[in-house]
Short mmCIF file of C-alpha atoms in Angstrom, two decimals:
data_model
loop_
_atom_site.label_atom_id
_atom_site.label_comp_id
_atom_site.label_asym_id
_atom_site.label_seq_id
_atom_site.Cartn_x
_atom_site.Cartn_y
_atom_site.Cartn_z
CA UNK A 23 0.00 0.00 0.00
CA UNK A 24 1.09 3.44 -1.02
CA UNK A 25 0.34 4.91 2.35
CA UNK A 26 2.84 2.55 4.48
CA UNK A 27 5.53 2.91 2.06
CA UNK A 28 5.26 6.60 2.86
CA UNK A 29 5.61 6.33 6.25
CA UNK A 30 8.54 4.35 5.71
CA UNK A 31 10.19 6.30 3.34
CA UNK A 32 9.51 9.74 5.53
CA UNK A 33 11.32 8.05 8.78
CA UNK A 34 8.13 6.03 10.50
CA UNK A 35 9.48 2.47 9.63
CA UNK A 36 8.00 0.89 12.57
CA UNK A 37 4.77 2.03 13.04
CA UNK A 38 4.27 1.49 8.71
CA UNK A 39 5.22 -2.30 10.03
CA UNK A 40 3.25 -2.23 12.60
CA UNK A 41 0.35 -0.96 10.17
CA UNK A 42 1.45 -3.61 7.68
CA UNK A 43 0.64 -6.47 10.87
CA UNK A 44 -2.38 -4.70 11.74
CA UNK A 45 -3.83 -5.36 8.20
CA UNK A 46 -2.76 -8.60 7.59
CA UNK A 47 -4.12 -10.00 10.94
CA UNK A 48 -7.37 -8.29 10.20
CA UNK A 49 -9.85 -5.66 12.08
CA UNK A 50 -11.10 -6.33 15.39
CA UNK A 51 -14.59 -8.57 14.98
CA UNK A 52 -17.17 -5.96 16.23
CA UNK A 53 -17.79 -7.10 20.08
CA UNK A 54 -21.62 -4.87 20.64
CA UNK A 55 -19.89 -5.47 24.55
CA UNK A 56 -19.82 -1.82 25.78
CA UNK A 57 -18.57 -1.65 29.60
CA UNK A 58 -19.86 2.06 30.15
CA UNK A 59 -23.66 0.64 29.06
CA UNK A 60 -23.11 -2.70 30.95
CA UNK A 61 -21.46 -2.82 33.53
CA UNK A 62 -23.96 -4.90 35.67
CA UNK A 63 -23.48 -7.48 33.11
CA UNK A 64 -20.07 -7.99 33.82
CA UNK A 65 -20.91 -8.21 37.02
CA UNK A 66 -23.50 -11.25 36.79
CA UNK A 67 -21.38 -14.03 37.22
CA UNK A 68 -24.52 -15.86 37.32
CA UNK A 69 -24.82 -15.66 33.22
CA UNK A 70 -22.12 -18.06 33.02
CA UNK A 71 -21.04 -17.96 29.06
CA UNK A 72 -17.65 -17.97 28.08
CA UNK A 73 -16.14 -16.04 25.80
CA UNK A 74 -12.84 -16.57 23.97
CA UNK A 75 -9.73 -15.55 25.26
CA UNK A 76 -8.25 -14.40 22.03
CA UNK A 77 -9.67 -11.08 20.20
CA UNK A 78 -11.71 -12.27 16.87
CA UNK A 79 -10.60 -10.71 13.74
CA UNK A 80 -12.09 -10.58 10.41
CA UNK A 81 -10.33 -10.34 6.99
CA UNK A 82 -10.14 -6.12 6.23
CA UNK A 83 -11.03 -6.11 2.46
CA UNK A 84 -9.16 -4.29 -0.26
CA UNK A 85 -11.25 -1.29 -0.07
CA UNK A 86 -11.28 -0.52 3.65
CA UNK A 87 -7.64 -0.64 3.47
CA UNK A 88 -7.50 2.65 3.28
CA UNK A 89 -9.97 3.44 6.12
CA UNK A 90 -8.01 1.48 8.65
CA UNK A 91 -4.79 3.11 7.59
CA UNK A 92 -6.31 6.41 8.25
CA UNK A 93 -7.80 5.44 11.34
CA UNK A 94 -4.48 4.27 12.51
CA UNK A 95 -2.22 6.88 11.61
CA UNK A 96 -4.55 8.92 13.41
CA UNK A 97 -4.27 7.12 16.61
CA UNK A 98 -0.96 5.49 16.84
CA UNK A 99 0.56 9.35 15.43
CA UNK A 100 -1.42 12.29 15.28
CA UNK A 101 -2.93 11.48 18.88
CA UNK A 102 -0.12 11.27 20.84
CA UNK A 103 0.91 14.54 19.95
CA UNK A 104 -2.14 16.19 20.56
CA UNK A 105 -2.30 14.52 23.95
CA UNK A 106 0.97 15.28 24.95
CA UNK A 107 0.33 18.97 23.74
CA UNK A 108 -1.99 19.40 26.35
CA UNK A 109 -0.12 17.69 28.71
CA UNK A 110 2.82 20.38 28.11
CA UNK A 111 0.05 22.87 28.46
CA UNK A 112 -1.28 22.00 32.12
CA UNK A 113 2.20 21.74 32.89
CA UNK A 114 2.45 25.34 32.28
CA UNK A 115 -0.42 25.90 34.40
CA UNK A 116 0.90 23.55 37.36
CA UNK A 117 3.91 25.98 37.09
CA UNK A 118 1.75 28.85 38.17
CA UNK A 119 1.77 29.03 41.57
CA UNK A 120 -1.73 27.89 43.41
CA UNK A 121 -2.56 31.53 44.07
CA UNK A 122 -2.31 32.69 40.51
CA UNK A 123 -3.99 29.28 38.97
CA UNK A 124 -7.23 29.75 41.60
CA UNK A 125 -7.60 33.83 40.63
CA UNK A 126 -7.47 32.99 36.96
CA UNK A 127 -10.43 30.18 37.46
CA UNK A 128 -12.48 32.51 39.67
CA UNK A 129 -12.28 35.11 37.46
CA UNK A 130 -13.76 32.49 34.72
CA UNK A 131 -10.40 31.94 33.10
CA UNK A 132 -10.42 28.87 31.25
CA UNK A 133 -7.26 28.34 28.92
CA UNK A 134 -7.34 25.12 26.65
CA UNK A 135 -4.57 23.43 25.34
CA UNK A 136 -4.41 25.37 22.25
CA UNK A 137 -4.85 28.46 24.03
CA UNK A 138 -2.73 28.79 26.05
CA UNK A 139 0.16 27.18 24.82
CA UNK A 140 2.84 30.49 24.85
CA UNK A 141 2.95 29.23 29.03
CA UNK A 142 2.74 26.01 28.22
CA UNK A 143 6.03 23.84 29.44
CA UNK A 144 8.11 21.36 27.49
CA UNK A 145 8.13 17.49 28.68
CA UNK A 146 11.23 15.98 27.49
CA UNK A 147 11.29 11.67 27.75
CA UNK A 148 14.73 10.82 30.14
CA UNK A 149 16.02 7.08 29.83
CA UNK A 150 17.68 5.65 32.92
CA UNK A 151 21.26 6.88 33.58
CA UNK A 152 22.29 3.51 32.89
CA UNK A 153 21.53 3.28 29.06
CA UNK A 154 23.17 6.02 26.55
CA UNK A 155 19.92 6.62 24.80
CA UNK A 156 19.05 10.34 23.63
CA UNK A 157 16.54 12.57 25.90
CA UNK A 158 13.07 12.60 23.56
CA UNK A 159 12.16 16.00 22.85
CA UNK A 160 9.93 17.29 20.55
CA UNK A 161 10.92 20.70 18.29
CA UNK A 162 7.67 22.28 18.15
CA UNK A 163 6.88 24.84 20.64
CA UNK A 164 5.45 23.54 23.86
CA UNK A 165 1.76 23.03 23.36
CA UNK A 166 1.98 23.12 19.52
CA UNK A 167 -0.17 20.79 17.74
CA UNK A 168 0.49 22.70 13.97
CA UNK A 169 2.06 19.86 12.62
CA UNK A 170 -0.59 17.12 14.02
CA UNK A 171 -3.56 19.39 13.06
CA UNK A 172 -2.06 19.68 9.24
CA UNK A 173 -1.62 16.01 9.46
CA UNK A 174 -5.06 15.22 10.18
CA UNK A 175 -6.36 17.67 7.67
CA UNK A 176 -4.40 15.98 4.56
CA UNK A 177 -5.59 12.50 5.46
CA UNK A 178 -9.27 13.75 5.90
CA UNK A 179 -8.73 15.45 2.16
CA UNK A 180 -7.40 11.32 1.23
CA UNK A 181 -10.41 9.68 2.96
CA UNK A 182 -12.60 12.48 1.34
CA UNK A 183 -11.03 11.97 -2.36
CA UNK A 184 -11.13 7.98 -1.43
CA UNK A 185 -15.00 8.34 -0.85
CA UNK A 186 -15.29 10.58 -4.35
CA UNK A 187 -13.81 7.68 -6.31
CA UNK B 8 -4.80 2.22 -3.84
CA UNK B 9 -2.64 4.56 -5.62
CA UNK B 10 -2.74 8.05 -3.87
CA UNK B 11 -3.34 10.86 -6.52
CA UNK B 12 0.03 12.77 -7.15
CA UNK B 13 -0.79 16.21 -5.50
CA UNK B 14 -2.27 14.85 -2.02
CA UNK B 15 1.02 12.17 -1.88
CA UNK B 16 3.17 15.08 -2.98
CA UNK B 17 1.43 17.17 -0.09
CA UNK B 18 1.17 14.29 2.77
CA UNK B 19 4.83 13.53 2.48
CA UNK B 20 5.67 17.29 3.06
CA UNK B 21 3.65 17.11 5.83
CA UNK B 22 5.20 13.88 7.07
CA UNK B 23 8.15 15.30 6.67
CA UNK B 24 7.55 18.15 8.79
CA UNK B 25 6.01 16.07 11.56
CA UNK B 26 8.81 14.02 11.93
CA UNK B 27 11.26 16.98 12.13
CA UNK B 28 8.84 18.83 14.82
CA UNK B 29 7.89 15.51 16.82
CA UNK B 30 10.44 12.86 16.33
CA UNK B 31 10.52 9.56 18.08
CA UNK B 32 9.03 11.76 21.16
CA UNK B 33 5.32 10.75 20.47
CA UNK B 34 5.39 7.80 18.75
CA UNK B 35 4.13 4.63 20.93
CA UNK B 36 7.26 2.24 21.47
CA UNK B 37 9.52 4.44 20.32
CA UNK B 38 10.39 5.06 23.82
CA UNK B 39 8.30 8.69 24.49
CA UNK B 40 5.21 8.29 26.54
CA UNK B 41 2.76 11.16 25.43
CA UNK B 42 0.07 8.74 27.26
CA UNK B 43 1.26 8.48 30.46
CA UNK B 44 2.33 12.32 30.82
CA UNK B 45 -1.00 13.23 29.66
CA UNK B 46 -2.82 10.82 32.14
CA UNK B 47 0.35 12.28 34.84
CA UNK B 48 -0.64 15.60 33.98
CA UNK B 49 -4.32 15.49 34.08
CA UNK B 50 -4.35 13.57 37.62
CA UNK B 51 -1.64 16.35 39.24
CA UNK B 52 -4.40 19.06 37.95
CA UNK B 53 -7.71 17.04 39.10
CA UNK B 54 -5.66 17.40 42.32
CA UNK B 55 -5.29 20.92 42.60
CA UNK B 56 -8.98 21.35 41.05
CA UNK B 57 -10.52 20.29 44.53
CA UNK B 58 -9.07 23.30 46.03
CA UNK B 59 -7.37 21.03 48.85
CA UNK B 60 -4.21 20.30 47.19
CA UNK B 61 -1.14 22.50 46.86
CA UNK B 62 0.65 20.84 43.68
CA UNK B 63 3.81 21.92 42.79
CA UNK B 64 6.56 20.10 40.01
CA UNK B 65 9.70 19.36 41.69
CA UNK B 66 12.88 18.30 39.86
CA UNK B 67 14.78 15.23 41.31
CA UNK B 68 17.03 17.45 44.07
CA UNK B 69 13.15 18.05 45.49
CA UNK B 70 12.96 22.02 44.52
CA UNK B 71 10.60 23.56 42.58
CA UNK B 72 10.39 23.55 38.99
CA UNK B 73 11.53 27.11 37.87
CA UNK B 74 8.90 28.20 35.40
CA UNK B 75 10.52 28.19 31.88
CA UNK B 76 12.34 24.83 32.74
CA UNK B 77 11.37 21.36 31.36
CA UNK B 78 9.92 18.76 32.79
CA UNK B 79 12.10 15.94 32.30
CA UNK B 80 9.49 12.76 32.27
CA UNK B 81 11.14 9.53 33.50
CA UNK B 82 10.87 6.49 30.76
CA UNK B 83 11.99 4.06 33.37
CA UNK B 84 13.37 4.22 37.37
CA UNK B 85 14.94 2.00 38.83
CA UNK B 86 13.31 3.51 41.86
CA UNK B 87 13.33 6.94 43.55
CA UNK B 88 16.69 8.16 42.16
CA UNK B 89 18.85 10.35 44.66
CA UNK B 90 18.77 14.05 45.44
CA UNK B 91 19.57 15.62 42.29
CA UNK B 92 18.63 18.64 40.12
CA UNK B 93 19.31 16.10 37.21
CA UNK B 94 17.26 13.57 38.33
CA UNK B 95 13.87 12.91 36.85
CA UNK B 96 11.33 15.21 38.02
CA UNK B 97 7.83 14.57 39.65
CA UNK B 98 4.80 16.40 41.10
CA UNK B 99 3.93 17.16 44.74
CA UNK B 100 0.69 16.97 46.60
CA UNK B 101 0.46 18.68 49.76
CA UNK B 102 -2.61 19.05 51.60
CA UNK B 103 -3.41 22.47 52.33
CA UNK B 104 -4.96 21.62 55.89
CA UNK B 105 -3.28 18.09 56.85
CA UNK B 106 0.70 18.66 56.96
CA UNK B 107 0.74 14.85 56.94
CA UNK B 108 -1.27 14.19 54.16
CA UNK B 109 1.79 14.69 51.35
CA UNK B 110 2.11 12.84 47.67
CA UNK B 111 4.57 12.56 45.00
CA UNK B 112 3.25 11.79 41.99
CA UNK B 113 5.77 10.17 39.70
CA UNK B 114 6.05 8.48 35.86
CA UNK B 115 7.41 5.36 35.48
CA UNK B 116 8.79 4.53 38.48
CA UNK B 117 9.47 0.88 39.82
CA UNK B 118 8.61 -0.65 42.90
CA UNK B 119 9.55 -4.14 44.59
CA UNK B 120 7.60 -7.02 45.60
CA UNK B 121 7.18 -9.09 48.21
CA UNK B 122 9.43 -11.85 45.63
CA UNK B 123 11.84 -8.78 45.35
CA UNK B 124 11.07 -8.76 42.25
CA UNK B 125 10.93 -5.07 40.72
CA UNK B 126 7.73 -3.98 38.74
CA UNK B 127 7.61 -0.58 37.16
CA UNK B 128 4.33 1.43 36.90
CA UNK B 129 3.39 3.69 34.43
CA UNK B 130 1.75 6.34 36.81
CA UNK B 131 2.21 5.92 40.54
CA UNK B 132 1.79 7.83 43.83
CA UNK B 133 3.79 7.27 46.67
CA UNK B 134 3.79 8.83 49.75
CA UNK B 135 6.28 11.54 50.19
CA UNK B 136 7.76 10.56 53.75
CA UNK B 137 8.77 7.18 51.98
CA UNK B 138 10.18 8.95 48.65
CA UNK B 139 11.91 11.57 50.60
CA UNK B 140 13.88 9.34 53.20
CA UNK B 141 14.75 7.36 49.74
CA UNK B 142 15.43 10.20 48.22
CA UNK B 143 17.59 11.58 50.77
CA UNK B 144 19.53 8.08 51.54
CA UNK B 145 20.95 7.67 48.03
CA UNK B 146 18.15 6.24 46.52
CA UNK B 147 15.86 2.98 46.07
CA UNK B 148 12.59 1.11 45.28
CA UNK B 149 9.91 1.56 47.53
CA UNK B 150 7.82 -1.83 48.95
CA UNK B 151 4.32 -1.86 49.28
CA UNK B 152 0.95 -1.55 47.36
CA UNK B 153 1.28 2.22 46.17
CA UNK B 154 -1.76 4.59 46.21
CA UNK B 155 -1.97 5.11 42.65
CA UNK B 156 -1.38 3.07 39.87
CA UNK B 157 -1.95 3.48 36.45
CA UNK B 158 -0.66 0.76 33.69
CA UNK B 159 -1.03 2.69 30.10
CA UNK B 160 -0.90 0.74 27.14
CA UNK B 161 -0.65 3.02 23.59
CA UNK B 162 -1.93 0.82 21.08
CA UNK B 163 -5.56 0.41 19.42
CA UNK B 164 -6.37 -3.06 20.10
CA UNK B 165 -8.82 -4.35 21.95
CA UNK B 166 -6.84 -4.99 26.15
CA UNK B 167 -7.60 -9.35 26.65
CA UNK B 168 -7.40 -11.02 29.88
CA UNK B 169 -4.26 -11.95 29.93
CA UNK B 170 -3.26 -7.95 30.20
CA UNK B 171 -5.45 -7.82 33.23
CA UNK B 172 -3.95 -10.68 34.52
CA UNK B 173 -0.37 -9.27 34.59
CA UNK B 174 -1.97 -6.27 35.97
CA UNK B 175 -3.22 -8.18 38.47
CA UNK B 176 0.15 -10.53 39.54
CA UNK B 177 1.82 -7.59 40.00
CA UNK B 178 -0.24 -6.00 42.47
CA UNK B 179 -0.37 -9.22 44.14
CA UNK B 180 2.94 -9.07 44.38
CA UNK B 181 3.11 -6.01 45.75
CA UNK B 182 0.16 -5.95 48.44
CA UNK B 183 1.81 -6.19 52.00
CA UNK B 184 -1.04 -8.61 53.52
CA UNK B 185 1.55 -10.21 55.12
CA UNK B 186 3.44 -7.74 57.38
CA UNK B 187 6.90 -7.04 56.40
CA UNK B 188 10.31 -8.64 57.91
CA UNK B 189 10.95 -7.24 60.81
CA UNK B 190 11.63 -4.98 62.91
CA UNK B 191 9.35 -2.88 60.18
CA UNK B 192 5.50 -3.31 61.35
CA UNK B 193 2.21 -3.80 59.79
CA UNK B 194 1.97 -1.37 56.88
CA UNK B 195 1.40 -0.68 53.45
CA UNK B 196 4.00 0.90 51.91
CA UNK B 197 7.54 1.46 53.50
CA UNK B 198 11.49 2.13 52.83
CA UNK B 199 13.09 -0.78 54.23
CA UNK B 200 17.04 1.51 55.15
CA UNK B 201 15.34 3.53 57.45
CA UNK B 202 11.49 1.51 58.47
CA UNK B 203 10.04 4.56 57.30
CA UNK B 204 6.37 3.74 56.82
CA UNK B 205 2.71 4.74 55.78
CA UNK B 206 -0.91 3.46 55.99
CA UNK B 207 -2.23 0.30 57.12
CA UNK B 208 -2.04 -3.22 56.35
CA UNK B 209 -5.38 -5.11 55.02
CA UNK B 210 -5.66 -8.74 55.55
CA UNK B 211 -7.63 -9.51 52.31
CA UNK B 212 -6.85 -8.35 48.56
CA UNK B 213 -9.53 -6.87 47.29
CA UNK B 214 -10.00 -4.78 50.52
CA UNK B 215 -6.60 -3.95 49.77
CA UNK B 216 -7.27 -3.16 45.71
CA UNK B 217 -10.23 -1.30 46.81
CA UNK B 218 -8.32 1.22 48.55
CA UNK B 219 -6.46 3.25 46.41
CA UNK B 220 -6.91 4.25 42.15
CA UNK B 221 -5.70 1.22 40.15
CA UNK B 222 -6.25 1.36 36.56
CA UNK B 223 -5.03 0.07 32.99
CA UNK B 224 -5.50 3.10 30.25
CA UNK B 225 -5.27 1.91 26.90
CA UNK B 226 -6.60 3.51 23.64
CA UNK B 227 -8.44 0.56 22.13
CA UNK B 228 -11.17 -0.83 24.75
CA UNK B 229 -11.03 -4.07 26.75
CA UNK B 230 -13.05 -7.39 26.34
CA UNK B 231 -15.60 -8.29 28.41
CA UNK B 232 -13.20 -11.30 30.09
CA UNK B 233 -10.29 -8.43 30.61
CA UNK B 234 -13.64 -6.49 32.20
CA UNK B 235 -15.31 -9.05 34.61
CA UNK B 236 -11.37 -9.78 35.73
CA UNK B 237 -10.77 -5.90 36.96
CA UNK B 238 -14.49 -5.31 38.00
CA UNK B 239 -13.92 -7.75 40.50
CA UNK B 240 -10.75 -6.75 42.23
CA UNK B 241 -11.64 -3.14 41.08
CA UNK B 242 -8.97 -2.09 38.56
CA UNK B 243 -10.89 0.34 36.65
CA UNK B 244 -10.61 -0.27 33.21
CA UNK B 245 -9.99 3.22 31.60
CA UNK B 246 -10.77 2.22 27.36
CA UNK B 247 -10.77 4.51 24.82
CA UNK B 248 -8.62 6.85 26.84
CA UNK B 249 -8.31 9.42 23.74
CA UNK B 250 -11.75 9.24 22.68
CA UNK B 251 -13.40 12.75 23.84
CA UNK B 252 -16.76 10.50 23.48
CA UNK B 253 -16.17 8.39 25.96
CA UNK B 254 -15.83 9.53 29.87
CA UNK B 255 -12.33 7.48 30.46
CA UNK B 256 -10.51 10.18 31.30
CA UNK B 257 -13.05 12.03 33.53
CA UNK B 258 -13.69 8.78 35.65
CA UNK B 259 -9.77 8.41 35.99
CA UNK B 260 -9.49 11.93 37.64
CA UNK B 261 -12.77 11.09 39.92
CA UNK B 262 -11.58 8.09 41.13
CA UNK B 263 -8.01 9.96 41.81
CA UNK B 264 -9.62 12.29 43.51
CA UNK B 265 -11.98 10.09 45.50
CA UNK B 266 -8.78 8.39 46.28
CA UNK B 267 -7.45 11.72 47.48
CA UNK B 268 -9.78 12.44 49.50
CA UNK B 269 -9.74 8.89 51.42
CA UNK B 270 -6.20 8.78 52.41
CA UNK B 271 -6.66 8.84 56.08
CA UNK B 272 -8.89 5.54 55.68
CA UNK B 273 -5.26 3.77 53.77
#
C-alpha cells in the first residue's frame, strides 16, 4: 500500500510495520460489549457464558484498506501529539503558583490546550542513567499541535477523495 | 490504492515536517510516553482542582520547577533516584490543611515485591515521607501496594485477559497482607534503610485493591473477560482513553480524587 511505504520512506518504519501487521491480521470482529452501558453485566457471574480468550478478527477487504490506515495513523501518530500537547500545556499551568492558577479560574479563566500554549512547558522523555539513549524532545513549541492538526487535515482530504472515487 | 500525485506530494511534506517537529518523542514504542504524561498531567491538575491540594513540580534534588524549565518525564526508574537537580522530576501533593497528608506523583517509576522482584508502573503515587527518606539516603525502590497506579498501554487493540492478569500478579505481588520482615511493622507501603512507613495493612486483597486508584489506560477498549477480571478486584478499566466520546478520562481523575480524598482511611 502506497500509504505505508510513505511512512517508511519519511522516517516512521516501525509504526508502517506495525500498520502492515495490523492489516494482515485483520480488524477487530465488532464485540456490541460496551462496559460504560453494561457494567452490571459484567458483574452477573450468574450468566455463566464464556467467551474466547483471544480477540476475533475478520479479513479487512481491499477497499477498507484505506480506512483502517487512516484510522491508525490517526491514533498510533497524530494522537499522541495532541495529547501530549496538552499535557505540556497544564504543565504550564501547574507551574503557576496555586494563588495565581485559583484567581485565573475565579475570574472564569479557562485556557485550553491550544490556548494557552505560549505558558505552556516542554516534557522531554529521560532514559535511565544507565543506558546512553538520547533525551526525547519534541521541536515544536510547547503546546503546539500545527504539525498534528495539518496532518489530520491531509488525510481527511485522502479519505474524502477515497469516498469521491 | 494509488494516492493521486498532488495529495502524496502534499502528505509527504507534511510527514516530513512532523517528523522533524515531533520525532521519536510521540510515537508509541519508540520510547516517548505522550500517554502516560498526559494521564500524569491530568491527575496532578484534578488534584489541585478540589481546592485542597497545593501541587507543585519538583525536579529530582526536590525544589521547585523554575517556570521556563522542562519537565524531564522519567521512561523508566529504577526507583526513587537520589537528590539531584538532574534527576527525573515529579509532582507534589500537599494538603493544604493536613501537613501529613503529602504525595509525589511520579512516571514510570518501579517498585519491589514481596518476591523482590521489581515492577515498574506507568503512573504511581507514593507517599512523600517514603520517597523523601529514599530520596535523601541515596536512593531505592519503595515496597508496598502504592496509592496510585496506572498501567497505560498506547496501542488500538482491543486490552484481553491476559493484560489484566499481569496487571493483576503484580499488584499481588506487591500488596503487604503479610506484614513485612521485621523490625518494620504492619503497613502498606515502606522504605526498608530507614522503616520509614505509611498506611495500614489489610488482611484480604480486594479490601486492599479497593483502597487506592488502580487502573489500565489503553486507547483501544477491553473485552468483556479483561472487564469481569478488573471489576472484580476493582482495577478500573480506563478504554478509549483518547476518545473525547467516551468519559475514560473524567472517571480516571474522579476516582483519583476520591482516592485523594480517602487517604486517612489507607
Amino acid at each position: 500500500m502506497e500509504l505505508v511505504q510513505l511512512l517508511n520512506e519519511e522516517g516512521f518504519g516501525d509504526l508502517a510495520g506495525e500498520l502492515l501487521i495490523e492489516i494482515s491480521l485483520g480488524r477487530e470482529s465488532d464485540d456490541p460489549f460496551d462496559e460504560e452501558l453494561e457494567e452490571d453485566a459484567v458483574g452477573d457471574i450468574e450468566v455463566g457464558f464464556t467467551e474466547p480468550e483471544d480477540v476475533l478478527r475478520e479479513p479487512v477487504a481491499e477497499a477498507d484498506q484505506l480506512g483502517v490506515a487512516l484510522k491508525f495513523i490517526e491514533s498510533q501518530l497524530i494522537g499522541p501529539v495532541r495529547h501530549l500537547a496538552e499535557a505540556e500545556a497544564i504543565a504550564g499551568r501547574l507551574a503557576r503558583s496555586s494563588t495565581d492558577w485559583e484567581s485565573e479560574r475565579d475570574a472564569g479563566v479557562t485556557a485550553l490546550a491550544s490556548d494557552s500554549f505560549s505558558d505552556a512547558m516542554r516534557i522531554v522523555f529521560r532514559p535511565p542513567p544507565d543506558r546512553s539513549s538520547e533525551i526525547l524532545r519534541r521541536t515544536e513549541a510547547p503546546g503546539s499541535t500545527r504539525w498534528a492538526d495539518a496532518l489530520s487535515r491531509a488525510l481527511l482530504r485522502l479519505a474524502e477523495d477515497r469516498g469521491r472515487t | 490504492m494509488t494516492l493521486p500525485r498532488n495529495l502524496k506530494r502534499n502528505l509527504r511534506r507534511i510527514l516530513r515536517g512532523f517528523g522533524a517537529a515531533s520525532g521519536t518523542a510521540t510515537v508509541p514504542g519508540a520510547g516517548g510516553k505522550a500517554l502516560e504524561a498526559w494521564i500524569f498531567m491530568r491527575l496532578a491538575m484534578a488534584a489541585r482542582a478540589t481546592g485542597h491540594w497545593d501541587v507543585t513540580l519538583r525536579q529530582g534534588d526536590g525544589t521547585v520547577l523554575p517556570g521556563g524549565a522542562v519537565f524531564a518525564f522519567a521512561t523508566s526508574q529504577s526507583g526513587i533516584q537520589p537528590a539531584s537537580s538532574t534527576g527525573p522530576c515529579y509532582v507534589l501533593l500537599e494538603h493544604r490543611v493536613d501537613p501529613d497528608k503529602r504525595l509525589e506523583l511520579h512516571g514510570s517509576l518501579q517498585w519491589e515485591g514481596r518476591s523482590r522482584a521489581t515492577h515498574e508502573i506507568d503512573v504511581s503515587a507514593i507517599p512523600a515521607n517514603v520517597a523523601e527518606a529514599l530520596r535523601l539516603g541515596g536512593g531505592g525502590r519503595p515496597r508496598g501496594l502504592p496509592v496510585v497506579a496506572v498501567e497505560c498501554k498506547d496501542k488500538n487493540t482491543t486490552g484481553v485477559p491476559d493484560e489484566m492478569r499481569q496487571t493483576l500478579a503484580r499488584m499481588f505481588d506487591l500488596a503487604l497482607v503479610a506484614r513485612p520482615p521485621r523490625p518494620t511493622p504492619p503497613c502498606r507501603i515502606y522504605e526498608p534503610v530507614t522503616g520509614v512507613t505509611w498506611g495500614q495493612r489489610s488482611e484480604s486483597y480486594r479490601v486492599f485493591f479497593s483502597l487506592g486508584t488502580f487502573a489500565v489506560a489503553r486507547v483501544g477498549k477491553f473485552s468483556r473477560g479483561a472487564s469481569r477480571l478488573g471489576l472484580h478486584y476493582t482495577i478500573q478499566r480506563s478504554g478509549r482513553i483518547y476518545d473525547p466520546a467516551c468519559s475514560a478520562i473524567a472517571g480516571l481523575e474522579r476516582s483519583f480524587r476520591d482516592t485523594l480524598s480517602n487517604l486517612d482511611h489507607y
